[in-house]
Amino acid sequence: GENVEQHPSTLSVQEGDSAVIKCTYSDSASNYFPWYKQELGKGPQLIIDIRSNVGEKKDQRIAVTLNKTAKHFSLHITETQPEDSAVYFCAASLGTGTASKLTFGTGTRLQVTL
Amino acid sequence: DGGITQSPKYLFRKEGQNVTLSCEQNLNHDAMYWYRQDPGQGLRLIYYSQIVNDFQKGDIAEGYSVSREKKESFPLTVTSAQKNPTAFYLCAGRRDRGSGELFFGEGSRLTVL
């Protein structure tokens, strides 16, 4: 089955700096890669996703890049703000239908300091 | 408000007791999922259901049971056979032919004393 590794497990950055979180996946058939943000005491929420037919996707201050050859994808957050502090999870799956099972990484706790 | 509603938010039980966690949705999602979250281990799939009266085991189904008698409801029972039940449990829904996004509830924290 799919295995997703995520690094680093914790990341501390100063407000205004950039943050990068990296994930690798094992199954070359996987073609859907979402990123979720989980705030304290809440459920995860999708912030951005990318499909294997594109190499990069941006949404304001966040971007995701995908390298299919190397089987890794990364989340980039620019101009970090205190409200970006949360746990971030990457995930991978084959397809997006209801039978597609997402495999999650182990999470990165991001702390943005003033 | 539309969403995934989990209850209770916190639950304490004695070892050996079965407990049932509730998950209700009013988003008309076809599929529903139960995940377990432990520190440093990410989210692991327990069970999922694509349609009423049908469900499949996930990666860590042992010691858990589910039912899907209504589209809106997907309760999870943590049985006494689950060796280490203390965890944060998350329910999610997903629309068929949708974007692939999982919509999560706010979770239930179960502590077994």
mmCIF file with all atom_site columns, C-alpha atoms in Angstrom:
data_model
loop_
_atom_site.group_PDB
_atom_site.id
_atom_site.type_symbol
_atom_site.label_atom_id
_atom_site.label_alt_id
_atom_site.label_comp_id
_atom_site.label_asym_id
_atom_site.label_entity_id
_atom_site.label_seq_id
_atom_site.pdbx_PDB_ins_code
_atom_site.Cartn_x
_atom_site.Cartn_y
_atom_site.Cartn_z
_atom_site.occupancy
_atom_site.B_iso_or_equiv
_atom_site.pdbx_formal_charge
_atom_site.auth_seq_id
_atom_site.auth_comp_id
_atom_site.auth_asym_id
_atom_site.auth_atom_id
_atom_site.pdbx_PDB_model_num
ATOM 1   C CA . GLY A 1 1   ? 0.000   0.000  0.000   1.00 0.00 ? 1   GLY A CA 1
ATOM 2   C CA . GLU A 1 2   ? 0.880   3.671  -0.101  1.00 0.00 ? 2   GLU A CA 1
ATOM 3   C CA . ASN A 1 3   ? 3.312   5.116  2.434   1.00 0.00 ? 3   ASN A CA 1
ATOM 4   C CA . VAL A 1 4   ? 3.711   8.854  2.958   1.00 0.00 ? 4   VAL A CA 1
ATOM 5   C CA . GLU A 1 5   ? 6.625   10.349 4.875   1.00 0.00 ? 5   GLU A CA 1
ATOM 6   C CA . GLN A 1 6   ? 6.533   13.954 6.064   1.00 0.00 ? 6   GLN A CA 1
ATOM 7   C CA . HIS A 1 7   ? 9.299   16.248 7.311   1.00 0.00 ? 7   HIS A CA 1
ATOM 8   C CA . PRO A 1 8   ? 9.989   18.081 9.504   1.00 0.00 ? 8   PRO A CA 1
ATOM 9   C CA . SER A 1 9   ? 7.798   17.059 12.430  1.00 0.00 ? 9   SER A CA 1
ATOM 10  C CA . THR A 1 10  ? 8.097   20.538 13.956  1.00 0.00 ? 10  THR A CA 1
ATOM 11  C CA . LEU A 1 11  ? 8.975   23.851 12.358  1.00 0.00 ? 11  LEU A CA 1
ATOM 12  C CA . SER A 1 12  ? 9.388   27.243 13.974  1.00 0.00 ? 12  SER A CA 1
ATOM 13  C CA . VAL A 1 13  ? 9.641   30.378 11.832  1.00 0.00 ? 13  VAL A CA 1
ATOM 14  C CA . GLN A 1 14  ? 9.499   34.088 12.513  1.00 0.00 ? 14  GLN A CA 1
ATOM 15  C CA . GLU A 1 15  ? 6.508   36.036 11.297  1.00 0.00 ? 15  GLU A CA 1
ATOM 16  C CA . GLY A 1 16  ? 7.052   37.112 7.719   1.00 0.00 ? 16  GLY A CA 1
ATOM 17  C CA . ASP A 1 17  ? 9.463   34.295 6.886   1.00 0.00 ? 17  ASP A CA 1
ATOM 18  C CA . SER A 1 18  ? 8.670   31.377 4.585   1.00 0.00 ? 18  SER A CA 1
ATOM 19  C CA . ALA A 1 19  ? 7.921   27.815 5.676   1.00 0.00 ? 19  ALA A CA 1
ATOM 20  C CA . VAL A 1 20  ? 8.429   24.656 3.649   1.00 0.00 ? 20  VAL A CA 1
ATOM 21  C CA . ILE A 1 21  ? 7.094   21.193 4.491   1.00 0.00 ? 21  ILE A CA 1
ATOM 22  C CA . LYS A 1 22  ? 8.120   18.176 2.433   1.00 0.00 ? 22  LYS A CA 1
ATOM 23  C CA . CYS A 1 23  ? 6.487   14.819 1.771   1.00 0.00 ? 23  CYS A CA 1
ATOM 24  C CA . THR A 1 24  ? 7.476   11.721 -0.152  1.00 0.00 ? 24  THR A CA 1
ATOM 25  C CA . TYR A 1 25  ? 5.174   8.941  -1.328  1.00 0.00 ? 25  TYR A CA 1
ATOM 26  C CA . SER A 1 26  ? 5.860   5.377  -2.338  1.00 0.00 ? 26  SER A CA 1
ATOM 27  C CA . ASP A 1 27  ? 3.139   4.411  -4.829  1.00 0.00 ? 27  ASP A CA 1
ATOM 28  C CA . SER A 1 28  ? 3.874   5.833  -8.271  1.00 0.00 ? 28  SER A CA 1
ATOM 29  C CA . ALA A 1 29  ? 0.205   5.327  -9.193  1.00 0.00 ? 29  ALA A CA 1
ATOM 30  C CA . SER A 1 30  ? -0.948  7.985  -6.699  1.00 0.00 ? 30  SER A CA 1
ATOM 31  C CA . ASN A 1 31  ? -2.272  11.027 -8.512  1.00 0.00 ? 31  ASN A CA 1
ATOM 32  C CA . TYR A 1 32  ? -3.978  13.223 -5.904  1.00 0.00 ? 32  TYR A CA 1
ATOM 33  C CA . PHE A 1 33  ? -2.046  15.114 -3.218  1.00 0.00 ? 33  PHE A CA 1
ATOM 34  C CA . PRO A 1 34  ? -3.970  17.318 -0.759  1.00 0.00 ? 34  PRO A CA 1
ATOM 35  C CA . TRP A 1 35  ? -2.717  19.329 2.190   1.00 0.00 ? 35  TRP A CA 1
ATOM 36  C CA . TYR A 1 36  ? -4.778  19.755 5.348   1.00 0.00 ? 36  TYR A CA 1
ATOM 37  C CA . LYS A 1 37  ? -4.409  22.253 8.195   1.00 0.00 ? 37  LYS A CA 1
ATOM 38  C CA . GLN A 1 38  ? -5.512  21.308 11.691  1.00 0.00 ? 38  GLN A CA 1
ATOM 39  C CA . GLU A 1 39  ? -5.942  23.970 14.340  1.00 0.00 ? 39  GLU A CA 1
ATOM 40  C CA . LEU A 1 40  ? -5.914  23.066 18.015  1.00 0.00 ? 40  LEU A CA 1
ATOM 41  C CA . GLY A 1 41  ? -8.948  21.003 19.018  1.00 0.00 ? 41  GLY A CA 1
ATOM 42  C CA . LYS A 1 42  ? -10.430 21.047 15.522  1.00 0.00 ? 42  LYS A CA 1
ATOM 43  C CA . GLY A 1 43  ? -10.698 18.692 12.600  1.00 0.00 ? 43  GLY A CA 1
ATOM 44  C CA . PRO A 1 44  ? -8.341  19.073 9.620   1.00 0.00 ? 44  PRO A CA 1
ATOM 45  C CA . GLN A 1 45  ? -9.368  21.381 6.798   1.00 0.00 ? 45  GLN A CA 1
ATOM 46  C CA . LEU A 1 46  ? -8.227  21.230 3.180   1.00 0.00 ? 46  LEU A CA 1
ATOM 47  C CA . ILE A 1 47  ? -6.054  24.201 2.238   1.00 0.00 ? 47  ILE A CA 1
ATOM 48  C CA . ILE A 1 48  ? -4.732  23.209 -1.175  1.00 0.00 ? 48  ILE A CA 1
ATOM 49  C CA . ASP A 1 49  ? -4.397  20.152 -3.376  1.00 0.00 ? 49  ASP A CA 1
ATOM 50  C CA . ILE A 1 50  ? -2.631  19.167 -6.562  1.00 0.00 ? 50  ILE A CA 1
ATOM 51  C CA . ARG A 1 51  ? -3.146  16.499 -9.157  1.00 0.00 ? 51  ARG A CA 1
ATOM 52  C CA . SER A 1 52  ? -0.398  14.666 -10.956 1.00 0.00 ? 52  SER A CA 1
ATOM 53  C CA . ASN A 1 53  ? -1.006  16.425 -14.257 1.00 0.00 ? 53  ASN A CA 1
ATOM 54  C CA . VAL A 1 54  ? 0.409   19.706 -12.907 1.00 0.00 ? 54  VAL A CA 1
ATOM 55  C CA . GLY A 1 55  ? 3.707   20.546 -11.265 1.00 0.00 ? 55  GLY A CA 1
ATOM 56  C CA . GLU A 1 56  ? 2.734   23.554 -9.180  1.00 0.00 ? 56  GLU A CA 1
ATOM 57  C CA . LYS A 1 57  ? -0.352  25.258 -7.816  1.00 0.00 ? 57  LYS A CA 1
ATOM 58  C CA . LYS A 1 58  ? -0.663  28.550 -5.932  1.00 0.00 ? 58  LYS A CA 1
ATOM 59  C CA . ASP A 1 59  ? -3.366  30.111 -3.812  1.00 0.00 ? 59  ASP A CA 1
ATOM 60  C CA . GLN A 1 60  ? -2.376  33.480 -2.384  1.00 0.00 ? 60  GLN A CA 1
ATOM 61  C CA . ARG A 1 61  ? 0.383   32.815 0.176   1.00 0.00 ? 61  ARG A CA 1
ATOM 62  C CA . ILE A 1 62  ? 0.418   29.043 -0.172  1.00 0.00 ? 62  ILE A CA 1
ATOM 63  C CA . ALA A 1 63  ? 1.755   26.897 -2.976  1.00 0.00 ? 63  ALA A CA 1
ATOM 64  C CA . VAL A 1 64  ? 2.307   23.219 -3.578  1.00 0.00 ? 64  VAL A CA 1
ATOM 65  C CA . THR A 1 65  ? 4.895   21.679 -5.884  1.00 0.00 ? 65  THR A CA 1
ATOM 66  C CA . LEU A 1 66  ? 4.963   18.115 -7.163  1.00 0.00 ? 66  LEU A CA 1
ATOM 67  C CA . ASN A 1 67  ? 7.878   16.124 -8.559  1.00 0.00 ? 67  ASN A CA 1
ATOM 68  C CA . LYS A 1 68  ? 6.440   12.882 -9.928  1.00 0.00 ? 68  LYS A CA 1
ATOM 69  C CA . THR A 1 69  ? 9.806   11.481 -10.901 1.00 0.00 ? 69  THR A CA 1
ATOM 70  C CA . ALA A 1 70  ? 11.187  11.814 -7.403  1.00 0.00 ? 70  ALA A CA 1
ATOM 71  C CA . LYS A 1 71  ? 7.793   11.083 -5.824  1.00 0.00 ? 71  LYS A CA 1
ATOM 72  C CA . HIS A 1 72  ? 7.804   14.069 -3.552  1.00 0.00 ? 72  HIS A CA 1
ATOM 73  C CA . PHE A 1 73  ? 5.649   17.128 -3.044  1.00 0.00 ? 73  PHE A CA 1
ATOM 74  C CA . SER A 1 74  ? 6.033   20.207 -0.887  1.00 0.00 ? 74  SER A CA 1
ATOM 75  C CA . LEU A 1 75  ? 3.941   22.906 0.755   1.00 0.00 ? 75  LEU A CA 1
ATOM 76  C CA . HIS A 1 76  ? 5.288   26.450 0.684   1.00 0.00 ? 76  HIS A CA 1
ATOM 77  C CA . ILE A 1 77  ? 3.853   29.204 2.874   1.00 0.00 ? 77  ILE A CA 1
ATOM 78  C CA . THR A 1 78  ? 5.186   32.703 2.267   1.00 0.00 ? 78  THR A CA 1
ATOM 79  C CA . GLU A 1 79  ? 4.912   35.767 4.526   1.00 0.00 ? 79  GLU A CA 1
ATOM 80  C CA . THR A 1 80  ? 3.866   33.612 7.456   1.00 0.00 ? 80  THR A CA 1
ATOM 81  C CA . GLN A 1 81  ? 1.447   35.028 10.013  1.00 0.00 ? 81  GLN A CA 1
ATOM 82  C CA . PRO A 1 82  ? 0.590   33.906 13.564  1.00 0.00 ? 82  PRO A CA 1
ATOM 83  C CA . GLU A 1 83  ? -2.685  32.400 12.316  1.00 0.00 ? 83  GLU A CA 1
ATOM 84  C CA . ASP A 1 84  ? -0.653  29.997 10.172  1.00 0.00 ? 84  ASP A CA 1
ATOM 85  C CA . SER A 1 85  ? 0.388   28.227 13.389  1.00 0.00 ? 85  SER A CA 1
ATOM 86  C CA . ALA A 1 86  ? -1.194  24.777 13.221  1.00 0.00 ? 86  ALA A CA 1
ATOM 87  C CA . VAL A 1 87  ? -0.467  21.149 12.343  1.00 0.00 ? 87  VAL A CA 1
ATOM 88  C CA . TYR A 1 88  ? -0.208  20.457 8.614   1.00 0.00 ? 88  TYR A CA 1
ATOM 89  C CA . PHE A 1 89  ? -0.770  17.048 7.023   1.00 0.00 ? 89  PHE A CA 1
ATOM 90  C CA . CYS A 1 90  ? 0.075   15.930 3.528   1.00 0.00 ? 90  CYS A CA 1
ATOM 91  C CA . ALA A 1 91  ? -1.729  13.002 1.941   1.00 0.00 ? 91  ALA A CA 1
ATOM 92  C CA . ALA A 1 92  ? -1.763  10.923 -1.228  1.00 0.00 ? 92  ALA A CA 1
ATOM 93  C CA . SER A 1 93  ? -4.262  8.716  -3.033  1.00 0.00 ? 93  SER A CA 1
ATOM 94  C CA . LEU A 1 94  ? -5.113  7.161  -6.357  1.00 0.00 ? 94  LEU A CA 1
ATOM 95  C CA . GLY A 1 95  ? -8.138  9.048  -7.523  1.00 0.00 ? 95  GLY A CA 1
ATOM 96  C CA . THR A 1 96  ? -10.625 11.233 -5.667  1.00 0.00 ? 96  THR A CA 1
ATOM 97  C CA . GLY A 1 97  ? -13.721 9.056  -5.610  1.00 0.00 ? 97  GLY A CA 1
ATOM 98  C CA . THR A 1 98  ? -15.369 7.726  -2.501  1.00 0.00 ? 98  THR A CA 1
ATOM 99  C CA . ALA A 1 99  ? -13.428 4.462  -2.738  1.00 0.00 ? 99  ALA A CA 1
ATOM 100 C CA . SER A 1 100 ? -10.097 6.280  -2.896  1.00 0.00 ? 100 SER A CA 1
ATOM 101 C CA . LYS A 1 101 ? -8.315  5.964  0.412   1.00 0.00 ? 101 LYS A CA 1
ATOM 102 C CA . LEU A 1 102 ? -6.138  8.871  1.429   1.00 0.00 ? 102 LEU A CA 1
ATOM 103 C CA . THR A 1 103 ? -2.873  7.972  3.148   1.00 0.00 ? 103 THR A CA 1
ATOM 104 C CA . PHE A 1 104 ? -1.723  10.760 5.449   1.00 0.00 ? 104 PHE A CA 1
ATOM 105 C CA . GLY A 1 105 ? 1.717   11.830 6.536   1.00 0.00 ? 105 GLY A CA 1
ATOM 106 C CA . THR A 1 106 ? 2.554   12.095 10.231  1.00 0.00 ? 106 THR A CA 1
ATOM 107 C CA . GLY A 1 107 ? 2.060   15.848 10.394  1.00 0.00 ? 107 GLY A CA 1
ATOM 108 C CA . THR A 1 108 ? 4.180   18.981 10.875  1.00 0.00 ? 108 THR A CA 1
ATOM 109 C CA . ARG A 1 109 ? 3.573   21.336 13.754  1.00 0.00 ? 109 ARG A CA 1
ATOM 110 C CA . LEU A 1 110 ? 4.259   24.858 12.482  1.00 0.00 ? 110 LEU A CA 1
ATOM 111 C CA . GLN A 1 111 ? 4.789   27.648 14.975  1.00 0.00 ? 111 GLN A CA 1
ATOM 112 C CA . VAL A 1 112 ? 5.001   31.219 13.755  1.00 0.00 ? 112 VAL A CA 1
ATOM 113 C CA . THR A 1 113 ? 6.676   33.449 16.309  1.00 0.00 ? 113 THR A CA 1
ATOM 114 C CA . LEU A 1 114 ? 6.369   37.219 16.559  1.00 0.00 ? 114 LEU A CA 1
ATOM 115 C CA . ASP B 2 1   ? -25.387 25.125 9.688   1.00 0.00 ? 1   ASP B CA 1
ATOM 116 C CA . GLY B 2 2   ? -24.142 22.415 7.344   1.00 0.00 ? 2   GLY B CA 1
ATOM 117 C CA . GLY B 2 3   ? -21.356 20.138 8.376   1.00 0.00 ? 3   GLY B CA 1
ATOM 118 C CA . ILE B 2 4   ? -20.120 17.026 10.095  1.00 0.00 ? 4   ILE B CA 1
ATOM 119 C CA . THR B 2 5   ? -21.193 16.829 13.749  1.00 0.00 ? 5   THR B CA 1
ATOM 120 C CA . GLN B 2 6   ? -19.418 14.537 16.167  1.00 0.00 ? 6   GLN B CA 1
ATOM 121 C CA . SER B 2 7   ? -20.447 13.822 19.715  1.00 0.00 ? 7   SER B CA 1
ATOM 122 C CA . PRO B 2 8   ? -19.454 13.709 22.426  1.00 0.00 ? 8   PRO B CA 1
ATOM 123 C CA . LYS B 2 9   ? -16.390 15.952 22.218  1.00 0.00 ? 9   LYS B CA 1
ATOM 124 C CA . TYR B 2 10  ? -14.828 14.296 25.272  1.00 0.00 ? 10  TYR B CA 1
ATOM 125 C CA . LEU B 2 11  ? -15.538 10.820 26.611  1.00 0.00 ? 11  LEU B CA 1
ATOM 126 C CA . PHE B 2 12  ? -14.122 8.900  29.533  1.00 0.00 ? 12  PHE B CA 1
ATOM 127 C CA . ARG B 2 13  ? -14.685 5.198  29.939  1.00 0.00 ? 13  ARG B CA 1
ATOM 128 C CA . LYS B 2 14  ? -13.416 2.375  32.055  1.00 0.00 ? 14  LYS B CA 1
ATOM 129 C CA . GLU B 2 15  ? -11.345 -0.379 30.510  1.00 0.00 ? 15  GLU B CA 1
ATOM 130 C CA . GLY B 2 16  ? -13.475 -3.195 29.102  1.00 0.00 ? 16  GLY B CA 1
ATOM 131 C CA . GLN B 2 17  ? -16.494 -1.045 28.241  1.00 0.00 ? 17  GLN B CA 1
ATOM 132 C CA . ASN B 2 18  ? -17.757 -0.551 24.719  1.00 0.00 ? 18  ASN B CA 1
ATOM 133 C CA . VAL B 2 19  ? -18.318 3.047  23.653  1.00 0.00 ? 19  VAL B CA 1
ATOM 134 C CA . THR B 2 20  ? -20.118 4.500  20.655  1.00 0.00 ? 20  THR B CA 1
ATOM 135 C CA . LEU B 2 21  ? -19.091 7.756  19.000  1.00 0.00 ? 21  LEU B CA 1
ATOM 136 C CA . SER B 2 22  ? -21.696 9.588  16.988  1.00 0.00 ? 22  SER B CA 1
ATOM 137 C CA . CYS B 2 23  ? -21.163 11.158 13.562  1.00 0.00 ? 23  CYS B CA 1
ATOM 138 C CA . GLU B 2 24  ? -23.963 12.976 11.740  1.00 0.00 ? 24  GLU B CA 1
ATOM 139 C CA . GLN B 2 25  ? -23.790 14.937 8.493   1.00 0.00 ? 25  GLN B CA 1
ATOM 140 C CA . ASN B 2 26  ? -26.207 17.187 6.635   1.00 0.00 ? 26  ASN B CA 1
ATOM 141 C CA . LEU B 2 27  ? -23.996 17.774 3.597   1.00 0.00 ? 27  LEU B CA 1
ATOM 142 C CA . ASN B 2 28  ? -25.573 14.941 1.578   1.00 0.00 ? 28  ASN B CA 1
ATOM 143 C CA . HIS B 2 29  ? -22.184 13.275 1.358   1.00 0.00 ? 29  HIS B CA 1
ATOM 144 C CA . ASP B 2 30  ? -22.233 9.821  -0.148  1.00 0.00 ? 30  ASP B CA 1
ATOM 145 C CA . ALA B 2 31  ? -19.212 8.484  1.711   1.00 0.00 ? 31  ALA B CA 1
ATOM 146 C CA . MET B 2 32  ? -18.246 8.722  5.346   1.00 0.00 ? 32  MET B CA 1
ATOM 147 C CA . TYR B 2 33  ? -14.974 7.821  7.053   1.00 0.00 ? 33  TYR B CA 1
ATOM 148 C CA . TRP B 2 34  ? -13.584 7.268  10.534  1.00 0.00 ? 34  TRP B CA 1
ATOM 149 C CA . TYR B 2 35  ? -9.958  8.126  11.302  1.00 0.00 ? 35  TYR B CA 1
ATOM 150 C CA . ARG B 2 36  ? -7.922  7.703  14.434  1.00 0.00 ? 36  ARG B CA 1
ATOM 151 C CA . GLN B 2 37  ? -5.302  10.321 15.327  1.00 0.00 ? 37  GLN B CA 1
ATOM 152 C CA . ASP B 2 38  ? -2.407  9.613  17.689  1.00 0.00 ? 38  ASP B CA 1
ATOM 153 C CA . PRO B 2 39  ? 0.510   11.955 18.412  1.00 0.00 ? 39  PRO B CA 1
ATOM 154 C CA . GLY B 2 40  ? 3.231   11.540 15.794  1.00 0.00 ? 40  GLY B CA 1
ATOM 155 C CA . GLN B 2 41  ? 1.234   9.032  13.740  1.00 0.00 ? 41  GLN B CA 1
ATOM 156 C CA . GLY B 2 42  ? -0.951  11.153 11.562  1.00 0.00 ? 42  GLY B CA 1
ATOM 157 C CA . LEU B 2 43  ? -4.445  10.015 10.625  1.00 0.00 ? 43  LEU B CA 1
ATOM 158 C CA . ARG B 2 44  ? -5.143  6.327  10.166  1.00 0.00 ? 44  ARG B CA 1
ATOM 159 C CA . LEU B 2 45  ? -8.288  4.991  8.500   1.00 0.00 ? 45  LEU B CA 1
ATOM 160 C CA . ILE B 2 46  ? -10.491 2.749  10.640  1.00 0.00 ? 46  ILE B CA 1
ATOM 161 C CA . TYR B 2 47  ? -13.613 2.174  8.497   1.00 0.00 ? 47  TYR B CA 1
ATOM 162 C CA . TYR B 2 48  ? -15.357 3.829  5.608   1.00 0.00 ? 48  TYR B CA 1
ATOM 163 C CA . SER B 2 49  ? -18.723 3.597  3.929   1.00 0.00 ? 49  SER B CA 1
ATOM 164 C CA . GLN B 2 50  ? -19.530 4.558  0.356   1.00 0.00 ? 50  GLN B CA 1
ATOM 165 C CA . ILE B 2 51  ? -23.236 3.824  0.533   1.00 0.00 ? 51  ILE B CA 1
ATOM 166 C CA . VAL B 2 52  ? -25.969 3.047  3.025   1.00 0.00 ? 52  VAL B CA 1
ATOM 167 C CA . ASN B 2 53  ? -25.829 -0.481 4.491   1.00 0.00 ? 53  ASN B CA 1
ATOM 168 C CA . ASP B 2 54  ? -22.305 -1.055 3.211   1.00 0.00 ? 54  ASP B CA 1
ATOM 169 C CA . PHE B 2 55  ? -18.893 -0.372 4.742   1.00 0.00 ? 55  PHE B CA 1
ATOM 170 C CA . GLN B 2 56  ? -15.282 -1.477 4.350   1.00 0.00 ? 56  GLN B CA 1
ATOM 171 C CA . LYS B 2 57  ? -12.391 -1.961 6.748   1.00 0.00 ? 57  LYS B CA 1
ATOM 172 C CA . GLY B 2 58  ? -9.598  0.525  6.711   1.00 0.00 ? 58  GLY B CA 1
ATOM 173 C CA . ASP B 2 59  ? -6.038  0.002  7.869   1.00 0.00 ? 59  ASP B CA 1
ATOM 174 C CA . ILE B 2 60  ? -6.743  -0.406 11.594  1.00 0.00 ? 60  ILE B CA 1
ATOM 175 C CA . ALA B 2 61  ? -10.260 -1.897 11.866  1.00 0.00 ? 61  ALA B CA 1
ATOM 176 C CA . GLU B 2 62  ? -9.535  -4.455 14.582  1.00 0.00 ? 62  GLU B CA 1
ATOM 177 C CA . GLY B 2 63  ? -11.473 -3.725 17.752  1.00 0.00 ? 63  GLY B CA 1
ATOM 178 C CA . TYR B 2 64  ? -13.905 -1.321 16.057  1.00 0.00 ? 64  TYR B CA 1
ATOM 179 C CA . SER B 2 65  ? -17.333 -1.680 14.462  1.00 0.00 ? 65  SER B CA 1
ATOM 180 C CA . VAL B 2 66  ? -19.563 0.640  12.438  1.00 0.00 ? 66  VAL B CA 1
ATOM 181 C CA . SER B 2 67  ? -23.014 0.806  10.908  1.00 0.00 ? 67  SER B CA 1
ATOM 182 C CA . ARG B 2 68  ? -24.545 2.893  8.118   1.00 0.00 ? 68  ARG B CA 1
ATOM 183 C CA . GLU B 2 69  ? -28.308 2.569  8.382   1.00 0.00 ? 69  GLU B CA 1
ATOM 184 C CA . LYS B 2 70  ? -28.924 6.127  7.183   1.00 0.00 ? 70  LYS B CA 1
ATOM 185 C CA . LYS B 2 71  ? -26.976 8.282  4.769   1.00 0.00 ? 71  LYS B CA 1
ATOM 186 C CA . GLU B 2 72  ? -26.637 10.968 7.412   1.00 0.00 ? 72  GLU B CA 1
ATOM 187 C CA . SER B 2 73  ? -25.261 8.803  10.205  1.00 0.00 ? 73  SER B CA 1
ATOM 188 C CA . PHE B 2 74  ? -22.096 6.704  10.652  1.00 0.00 ? 74  PHE B CA 1
ATOM 189 C CA . PRO B 2 75  ? -21.536 5.754  14.319  1.00 0.00 ? 75  PRO B CA 1
ATOM 190 C CA . LEU B 2 76  ? -18.318 4.102  15.467  1.00 0.00 ? 76  LEU B CA 1
ATOM 191 C CA . THR B 2 77  ? -18.222 1.605  18.324  1.00 0.00 ? 77  THR B CA 1
ATOM 192 C CA . VAL B 2 78  ? -14.934 1.121  20.113  1.00 0.00 ? 78  VAL B CA 1
ATOM 193 C CA . THR B 2 79  ? -15.153 -2.349 21.579  1.00 0.00 ? 79  THR B CA 1
ATOM 194 C CA . SER B 2 80  ? -13.340 -3.883 24.512  1.00 0.00 ? 80  SER B CA 1
ATOM 195 C CA . ALA B 2 81  ? -11.251 -5.822 21.974  1.00 0.00 ? 81  ALA B CA 1
ATOM 196 C CA . GLN B 2 82  ? -9.429  -2.618 20.978  1.00 0.00 ? 82  GLN B CA 1
ATOM 197 C CA . LYS B 2 83  ? -6.116  -2.860 22.838  1.00 0.00 ? 83  LYS B CA 1
ATOM 198 C CA . ASN B 2 84  ? -5.292  0.820  23.017  1.00 0.00 ? 84  ASN B CA 1
ATOM 199 C CA . PRO B 2 85  ? -8.493  2.829  22.540  1.00 0.00 ? 85  PRO B CA 1
ATOM 200 C CA . THR B 2 86  ? -7.367  6.146  24.022  1.00 0.00 ? 86  THR B CA 1
ATOM 201 C CA . ALA B 2 87  ? -7.107  8.500  21.022  1.00 0.00 ? 87  ALA B CA 1
ATOM 202 C CA . PHE B 2 88  ? -8.657  11.369 19.088  1.00 0.00 ? 88  PHE B CA 1
ATOM 203 C CA . TYR B 2 89  ? -11.279 10.125 16.621  1.00 0.00 ? 89  TYR B CA 1
ATOM 204 C CA . LEU B 2 90  ? -12.228 12.039 13.497  1.00 0.00 ? 90  LEU B CA 1
ATOM 205 C CA . CYS B 2 91  ? -15.213 11.488 11.248  1.00 0.00 ? 91  CYS B CA 1
ATOM 206 C CA . ALA B 2 92  ? -15.234 12.804 7.679   1.00 0.00 ? 92  ALA B CA 1
ATOM 207 C CA . GLY B 2 93  ? -17.502 12.940 4.670   1.00 0.00 ? 93  GLY B CA 1
ATOM 208 C CA . ARG B 2 94  ? -16.865 13.064 0.982   1.00 0.00 ? 94  ARG B CA 1
ATOM 209 C CA . ARG B 2 95  ? -19.038 13.601 -2.058  1.00 0.00 ? 95  ARG B CA 1
ATOM 210 C CA . ASP B 2 96  ? -18.977 11.132 -4.923  1.00 0.00 ? 96  ASP B CA 1
ATOM 211 C CA . ARG B 2 97  ? -17.744 12.708 -8.185  1.00 0.00 ? 97  ARG B CA 1
ATOM 212 C CA . GLY B 2 98  ? -16.617 15.699 -6.177  1.00 0.00 ? 98  GLY B CA 1
ATOM 213 C CA . SER B 2 99  ? -13.261 17.364 -5.794  1.00 0.00 ? 99  SER B CA 1
ATOM 214 C CA . GLY B 2 100 ? -11.934 14.674 -3.484  1.00 0.00 ? 100 GLY B CA 1
ATOM 215 C CA . GLU B 2 101 ? -12.035 16.936 -0.443  1.00 0.00 ? 101 GLU B CA 1
ATOM 216 C CA . LEU B 2 102 ? -12.689 15.321 2.916   1.00 0.00 ? 102 LEU B CA 1
ATOM 217 C CA . PHE B 2 103 ? -14.838 17.388 5.273   1.00 0.00 ? 103 PHE B CA 1
ATOM 218 C CA . PHE B 2 104 ? -13.967 16.605 8.874   1.00 0.00 ? 104 PHE B CA 1
ATOM 219 C CA . GLY B 2 105 ? -15.899 16.964 12.080  1.00 0.00 ? 105 GLY B CA 1
ATOM 220 C CA . GLU B 2 106 ? -14.284 18.492 15.148  1.00 0.00 ? 106 GLU B CA 1
ATOM 221 C CA . GLY B 2 107 ? -13.386 15.136 16.633  1.00 0.00 ? 107 GLY B CA 1
ATOM 222 C CA . SER B 2 108 ? -14.062 13.114 19.755  1.00 0.00 ? 108 SER B CA 1
ATOM 223 C CA . ARG B 2 109 ? -11.377 12.536 22.344  1.00 0.00 ? 109 ARG B CA 1
ATOM 224 C CA . LEU B 2 110 ? -11.760 9.168  24.057  1.00 0.00 ? 110 LEU B CA 1
ATOM 225 C CA . THR B 2 111 ? -9.842  8.419  27.230  1.00 0.00 ? 111 THR B CA 1
ATOM 226 C CA . VAL B 2 112 ? -9.970  4.946  28.689  1.00 0.00 ? 112 VAL B CA 1
ATOM 227 C CA . LEU B 2 113 ? -9.090  4.839  32.373  1.00 0.00 ? 113 LEU B CA 1
#
